[in-house]
CSV table of C-alpha atoms and ligand atoms in Angstrom, one decimal:
chain,number,residue,atom,x,y,z
F,587,MET,CA,17.4,2.8,-10.9
F,588,ILE,CA,16.0,-0.5,-9.6
F,589,PRO,CA,12.9,0.2,-7.5
F,590,LYS,CA,13.2,-1.0,-3.9
F,591,HIS,CA,9.5,-1.9,-3.8
F,592,VAL,CA,7.3,-3.0,-6.6
F,593,ALA,CA,3.5,-3.5,-6.2
F,594,ILE,CA,1.6,-5.5,-8.7
F,595,ILE,CA,-2.1,-5.6,-9.5
F,596,MET,CA,-2.3,-9.1,-11.0
F,597,ASP,CA,-5.3,-8.6,-13.4
F,598,GLY,CA,-6.7,-10.3,-16.4
F,599,ASN,CA,-6.9,-14.0,-15.4
F,600,GLY,CA,-10.6,-14.2,-16.4
F,601,ARG,CA,-10.1,-12.6,-19.8
F,602,TRP,CA,-7.0,-14.8,-20.4
F,603,ALA,CA,-9.2,-17.9,-19.8
F,604,LYS,CA,-12.1,-16.6,-21.9
F,605,GLN,CA,-9.8,-16.0,-24.8
F,606,ARG,CA,-8.9,-19.7,-24.7
F,607,GLY,CA,-12.5,-20.9,-24.2
F,608,LEU,CA,-11.6,-22.0,-20.6
F,609,PRO,CA,-13.4,-21.3,-17.4
F,610,ARG,CA,-12.3,-18.2,-15.5
F,611,THR,CA,-10.8,-20.4,-12.8
F,612,ALA,CA,-8.3,-21.9,-15.3
F,613,GLY,CA,-7.0,-18.3,-15.6
F,614,HIS,CA,-6.5,-18.1,-11.8
F,615,LYS,CA,-4.5,-21.4,-11.9
F,616,ALA,CA,-2.3,-20.1,-14.7
F,617,GLY,CA,-1.9,-16.8,-12.8
F,618,ALA,CA,-0.6,-18.6,-9.8
F,619,GLU,CA,2.2,-20.1,-12.0
F,620,THR,CA,3.1,-16.6,-13.3
F,621,LEU,CA,3.4,-15.4,-9.7
F,622,LYS,CA,6.1,-17.9,-8.9
F,623,LYS,CA,8.2,-17.0,-11.9
F,624,ILE,CA,7.8,-13.2,-11.3
F,625,LEU,CA,8.8,-13.5,-7.6
F,626,ALA,CA,12.0,-15.4,-8.4
F,627,HIS,CA,12.8,-12.9,-11.1
F,628,ALA,CA,12.2,-9.9,-9.0
F,629,GLN,CA,14.5,-11.2,-6.3
F,630,LYS,CA,17.1,-11.9,-9.0
F,631,ARG,CA,16.8,-8.3,-10.2
F,632,GLY,CA,17.6,-7.0,-6.7
F,633,ILE,CA,14.2,-5.7,-5.7
F,634,GLN,CA,13.7,-5.8,-2.0
F,635,THR,CA,9.9,-5.9,-1.6
F,636,VAL,CA,7.1,-7.1,-3.8
F,637,THR,CA,3.5,-6.5,-2.8
F,638,LEU,CA,0.9,-8.5,-4.8
F,639,PHE,CA,-2.8,-7.7,-5.0
F,640,ALA,CA,-4.3,-11.2,-5.1
F,641,PHE,CA,-7.8,-10.7,-3.8
F,642,SER,CA,-9.6,-7.5,-3.0
F,643,SER,CA,-12.2,-6.7,-0.4
F,644,GLU,CA,-14.7,-6.3,-3.3
F,645,ASN,CA,-13.7,-9.7,-4.9
F,646,TRP,CA,-15.9,-11.4,-2.3
F,647,ASN,CA,-18.8,-10.2,-4.4
F,648,ARG,CA,-17.9,-12.6,-7.2
F,649,PRO,CA,-19.9,-15.8,-7.9
F,650,ALA,CA,-19.5,-18.3,-5.1
F,651,GLU,CA,-18.0,-20.9,-7.4
F,652,GLU,CA,-15.2,-18.5,-8.4
F,653,VAL,CA,-14.5,-17.4,-4.8
F,654,ASN,CA,-14.4,-21.0,-3.7
F,655,THR,CA,-11.9,-21.9,-6.4
F,656,LEU,CA,-9.8,-19.0,-5.4
F,657,MET,CA,-9.8,-20.0,-1.7
F,658,GLU,CA,-8.7,-23.5,-2.7
F,659,LEU,CA,-5.9,-22.0,-4.8
F,660,PHE,CA,-4.8,-19.8,-1.9
F,661,ARG,CA,-4.9,-22.8,0.5
F,662,THR,CA,-2.6,-24.9,-1.8
F,663,TYR,CA,-0.4,-21.9,-2.7
F,664,LEU,CA,0.2,-21.0,1.0
F,665,LYS,CA,0.9,-24.6,2.0
F,666,ASN,CA,3.2,-25.4,-1.0
F,667,ASP,CA,4.7,-22.5,-2.9
F,668,ILE,CA,4.8,-19.9,-0.2
F,669,ALA,CA,6.0,-22.3,2.4
F,670,GLU,CA,8.7,-23.2,-0.1
F,671,LEU,CA,9.7,-19.6,-0.5
F,672,THR,CA,10.0,-19.2,3.3
F,673,LYS,CA,12.5,-22.1,3.4
F,674,LYS,CA,14.6,-20.1,1.0
F,675,GLY,CA,14.8,-17.2,3.4
F,676,VAL,CA,12.0,-15.1,2.0
F,677,ARG,CA,10.0,-13.0,4.4
F,678,VAL,CA,6.3,-13.3,3.8
F,679,SER,CA,3.6,-11.1,5.2
F,680,PHE,CA,-0.1,-10.4,4.5
F,681,ILE,CA,-2.3,-7.4,4.4
F,682,GLY,CA,-6.1,-7.4,4.3
F,683,ASN,CA,-8.9,-8.8,6.5
F,684,ARG,CA,-7.8,-12.3,7.3
F,685,MET,CA,-10.8,-12.8,9.6
F,686,LYS,CA,-12.8,-13.6,6.5
F,687,PHE,CA,-10.8,-16.7,5.6
F,688,ALA,CA,-11.3,-20.2,6.8
F,689,ASP,CA,-9.5,-21.1,10.0
F,690,ASP,CA,-6.8,-23.2,8.4
F,691,ILE,CA,-5.9,-20.5,5.8
F,692,ARG,CA,-5.8,-17.8,8.5
F,693,GLU,CA,-3.6,-20.0,10.7
F,694,LYS,CA,-1.2,-20.7,7.8
F,695,MET,CA,-0.9,-16.9,7.2
F,696,ASP,CA,-0.2,-16.2,10.8
F,697,SER,CA,2.4,-18.9,11.1
F,698,LEU,CA,4.2,-18.1,7.8
F,699,GLU,CA,4.4,-14.4,8.9
F,700,LYS,CA,5.7,-15.2,12.3
F,701,GLU,CA,8.3,-17.8,11.2
F,702,THR,CA,9.8,-15.3,8.7
F,703,GLN,CA,9.4,-11.9,10.4
F,704,ASN,CA,13.1,-11.5,11.0
F,705,LEU,CA,14.3,-12.4,7.5
F,706,THR,CA,15.6,-9.4,5.6
F,707,ASP,CA,16.8,-10.6,2.1
F,708,PHE,CA,13.5,-10.4,0.2
F,709,HIS,CA,10.1,-9.5,1.3
F,710,VAL,CA,6.9,-10.7,-0.3
F,711,VAL,CA,3.6,-9.0,0.8
F,712,LEU,CA,0.4,-10.7,-0.3
F,713,ALA,CA,-2.7,-8.5,-0.3
F,714,LEU,CA,-5.6,-10.9,0.4
F,715,SER,CA,-9.1,-9.6,1.1
F,716,TYR,CA,-7.5,-6.2,1.1
F,717,GLY,CA,-9.1,-2.9,0.5
F,718,ALA,CA,-7.2,0.4,1.1
F,719,ARG,CA,-10.3,2.3,2.3
F,720,ASP,CA,-10.9,-0.4,5.0
F,721,ASP,CA,-7.2,-0.1,6.0
F,722,ILE,CA,-7.4,3.7,6.3
F,723,ILE,CA,-10.7,3.4,8.3
F,724,ASP,CA,-9.1,0.9,10.6
F,725,ALA,CA,-6.1,3.1,11.2
F,726,THR,CA,-8.4,6.1,11.9
F,727,LYS,CA,-10.3,4.1,14.4
F,728,ARG,CA,-7.2,3.1,16.2
F,729,ILE,CA,-5.9,6.6,16.3
F,730,ALA,CA,-9.2,7.9,17.5
F,731,GLY,CA,-9.1,5.3,20.3
F,732,GLU,CA,-5.6,6.5,21.3
F,733,VAL,CA,-6.7,10.1,21.3
F,734,LYS,CA,-9.7,9.2,23.4
F,735,SER,CA,-7.6,7.3,26.0
F,736,GLY,CA,-5.2,10.2,26.2
F,737,LYS,CA,-2.3,8.2,24.7
F,738,ILE,CA,-1.8,10.8,21.9
F,739,ALA,CA,-2.8,14.4,21.4
F,740,PRO,CA,-4.8,15.3,18.3
F,741,GLU,CA,-2.0,17.7,17.3
F,742,ALA,CA,0.4,14.8,17.2
F,743,ILE,CA,-1.4,13.2,14.3
F,744,ASP,CA,0.7,13.7,11.2
F,745,ALA,CA,1.5,11.6,8.0
F,746,ALA,CA,4.2,9.6,9.8
F,747,LEU,CA,2.0,8.7,12.7
F,748,PHE,CA,-0.9,7.9,10.5
F,749,ALA,CA,1.3,5.5,8.4
F,750,THR,CA,2.3,3.6,11.5
F,751,HIS,CA,-1.3,2.6,12.0
F,752,LEU,CA,-1.8,1.2,8.5
F,753,SER,CA,-1.3,-2.5,7.8
F,754,THR,CA,1.7,-1.6,5.7
F,755,ASN,CA,3.6,-0.1,8.6
F,756,GLY,CA,7.3,-0.8,8.5
F,757,THR,CA,7.4,-1.3,4.7
F,758,PRO,CA,8.6,1.5,2.5
F,759,ASP,CA,6.0,2.9,0.0
F,760,PRO,CA,6.0,1.3,-3.4
F,761,ASP,CA,8.2,3.0,-6.0
F,762,LEU,CA,6.6,1.3,-9.0
F,763,VAL,CA,3.1,-0.2,-9.5
F,764,ILE,CA,2.5,-2.5,-12.3
F,765,ARG,CA,-1.1,-3.3,-13.5
F,766,THR,CA,-1.6,-6.0,-16.1
F,767,SER,CA,-4.6,-6.5,-18.4
F,768,GLY,CA,-5.0,-3.1,-19.8
F,769,GLU,CA,-7.2,-1.6,-17.0
F,770,GLU,CA,-5.8,1.7,-15.9
F,771,ARG,CA,-7.1,2.1,-12.4
F,772,ILE,CA,-6.1,1.5,-8.8
F,773,SER,CA,-9.2,-0.5,-7.7
F,774,ASN,CA,-8.8,0.3,-4.0
F,775,PHE,CA,-5.2,-0.8,-3.7
F,776,LEU,CA,-2.7,1.0,-1.4
F,777,LEU,CA,-4.4,4.4,-1.7
F,778,TRP,CA,-2.3,6.0,0.9
F,779,GLU,CA,1.0,4.3,0.0
F,780,LEU,CA,0.9,5.1,-3.7
F,781,ALA,CA,0.9,8.9,-3.3
F,782,TYR,CA,4.2,9.2,-5.2
F,783,ALA,CA,4.5,5.8,-6.9
F,784,GLU,CA,5.3,5.5,-10.6
F,785,LEU,CA,2.4,3.8,-12.4
F,786,TYR,CA,3.0,1.3,-15.2
F,787,PHE,CA,0.1,-0.2,-17.2
F,788,THR,CA,0.5,-3.0,-19.7
F,789,PRO,CA,-2.2,-4.7,-21.9
F,790,VAL,CA,-0.7,-8.2,-21.2
F,791,TYR,CA,-3.0,-10.4,-19.2
F,792,TRP,CA,-1.4,-11.6,-15.9
F,793,PRO,CA,-1.0,-15.3,-16.9
F,794,ASP,CA,1.0,-14.1,-20.0
F,795,PHE,CA,3.1,-11.7,-18.0
F,796,ASP,CA,6.7,-13.0,-17.8
F,797,GLU,CA,10.3,-12.1,-16.9
F,798,LYS,CA,10.7,-10.2,-20.2
F,799,GLU,CA,7.6,-8.1,-19.6
F,800,PHE,CA,8.7,-7.4,-16.0
F,801,ASP,CA,12.1,-6.2,-17.3
F,802,VAL,CA,10.2,-3.9,-19.8
F,803,ALA,CA,8.4,-2.4,-16.8
F,804,LEU,CA,11.7,-1.9,-14.9
F,805,ASP,CA,13.2,-0.2,-18.0
F,806,ALA,CA,10.3,2.1,-18.2
F,807,TYR,CA,10.7,2.9,-14.5
F,808,ALA,CA,14.4,3.7,-14.9
F,809,LYS,CA,13.5,6.4,-17.5
F,810,ARG,CA,11.0,8.1,-15.2
F,811,GLN,CA,12.0,11.3,-13.4
F,812,ARG,CA,10.6,11.4,-9.9
F,813,ARG,CA,10.2,14.8,-8.5
F,814,PHE,CA,8.1,14.5,-5.4
F,815,GLY,CA,6.7,18.0,-6.0
F,816,ARG,CA,10.1,19.6,-6.1
F,817,VAL,CA,12.0,21.2,-9.0
F,818,VAL,CA,14.8,19.2,-10.4
L,1100,IPE,C1,-7.4,-10.9,-11.4
L,1100,IPE,O1,-8.0,-11.4,-12.5
L,1100,IPE,C2,-7.5,-11.9,-10.2
L,1100,IPE,C3,-8.4,-11.5,-9.2
L,1100,IPE,C4,-9.0,-10.4,-9.1
L,1100,IPE,C5,-8.7,-12.5,-8.1
L,1100,IPE,P1,-9.5,-11.2,-12.8
L,1100,IPE,O2,-10.2,-12.4,-12.3
L,1100,IPE,O3,-10.0,-9.9,-12.3
L,1100,IPE,O4,-9.5,-11.3,-14.4
L,1100,IPE,P2,-10.4,-10.3,-15.3
L,1100,IPE,O5,-10.1,-8.9,-15.0
L,1100,IPE,O6,-11.8,-10.7,-15.1
L,1100,IPE,O7,-9.9,-10.7,-16.7
L,1101,IPE,C1,-8.2,-5.7,-8.8
L,1101,IPE,O1,-8.7,-6.4,-9.9
L,1101,IPE,C2,-8.0,-6.7,-7.7
L,1101,IPE,C3,-7.0,-7.8,-8.0
L,1101,IPE,C4,-6.2,-7.9,-9.0
L,1101,IPE,C5,-6.8,-8.7,-6.9
L,1101,IPE,P1,-10.3,-6.4,-10.2
L,1101,IPE,O2,-10.5,-7.2,-11.4
L,1101,IPE,O3,-11.0,-6.9,-9.0
L,1101,IPE,O4,-10.6,-4.9,-10.4
L,1101,IPE,P2,-11.8,-4.2,-11.2
L,1101,IPE,O5,-13.1,-4.7,-10.7
L,1101,IPE,O6,-11.5,-4.4,-12.6
L,1101,IPE,O7,-11.6,-2.7,-10.9
L,1102,MG,MG1,-10.0,-8.0,-13.1
């Protein structure tokens, strides 16, 4: 009853900070610490894959100061914490439009991904500058190109073929999605992949989310009955 793949929408950093009279960016810093703890715990609980929504394609529209601080945090996080994880045998990959990042950040993403691509113990997927609609449109463009060049017939397009053209290709669909902060929406995250995921919402802000809260989510998941449209 342990999910193989947990996807997390790490939300509420700004409100956590506001509650304490701190700038929003302080919430992002605290959130980065939470991420470290939760990844270690997820691995300990026997989860194989964790996908984390860290920055959406729409988050570029936030004030420049906040975006800049987030970029600085990603830079440090990739070079220190994520690089540390990879030394422990964790596979790291990224989904989202990495062309939008500064060269050094993009290069770090590419190299971490390449260095760890054959590791199988635990897989961490970071969604950075990610939007599911963009991903679906990109997949559609590639499929259209393959049809045009005669590589595939239109009749050959089915769900399995479509999925292989998404950035999440090769990773099983999430079993459980956790969203913190009390918002109960998907916000353009993994629209295709979440078709049959169990959704879990908690009012806890991401910086306050901890191992205990994560276990509560896993317990809730264990009580769900997944039917996939069938009769049990
Ligand atoms: C999530 O926290 C982190 C990012 C989206 C980068 P928010 O920054 O959205 O925090 P709230 O939702 O404003 O509290
Ligand atoms: C979703 O949170 C994106 C991330 C957690 C990275 P947002 O805070 O951007 O979503 P909305 O705007 O509340 O829907
Ligand atoms: Mg938010």
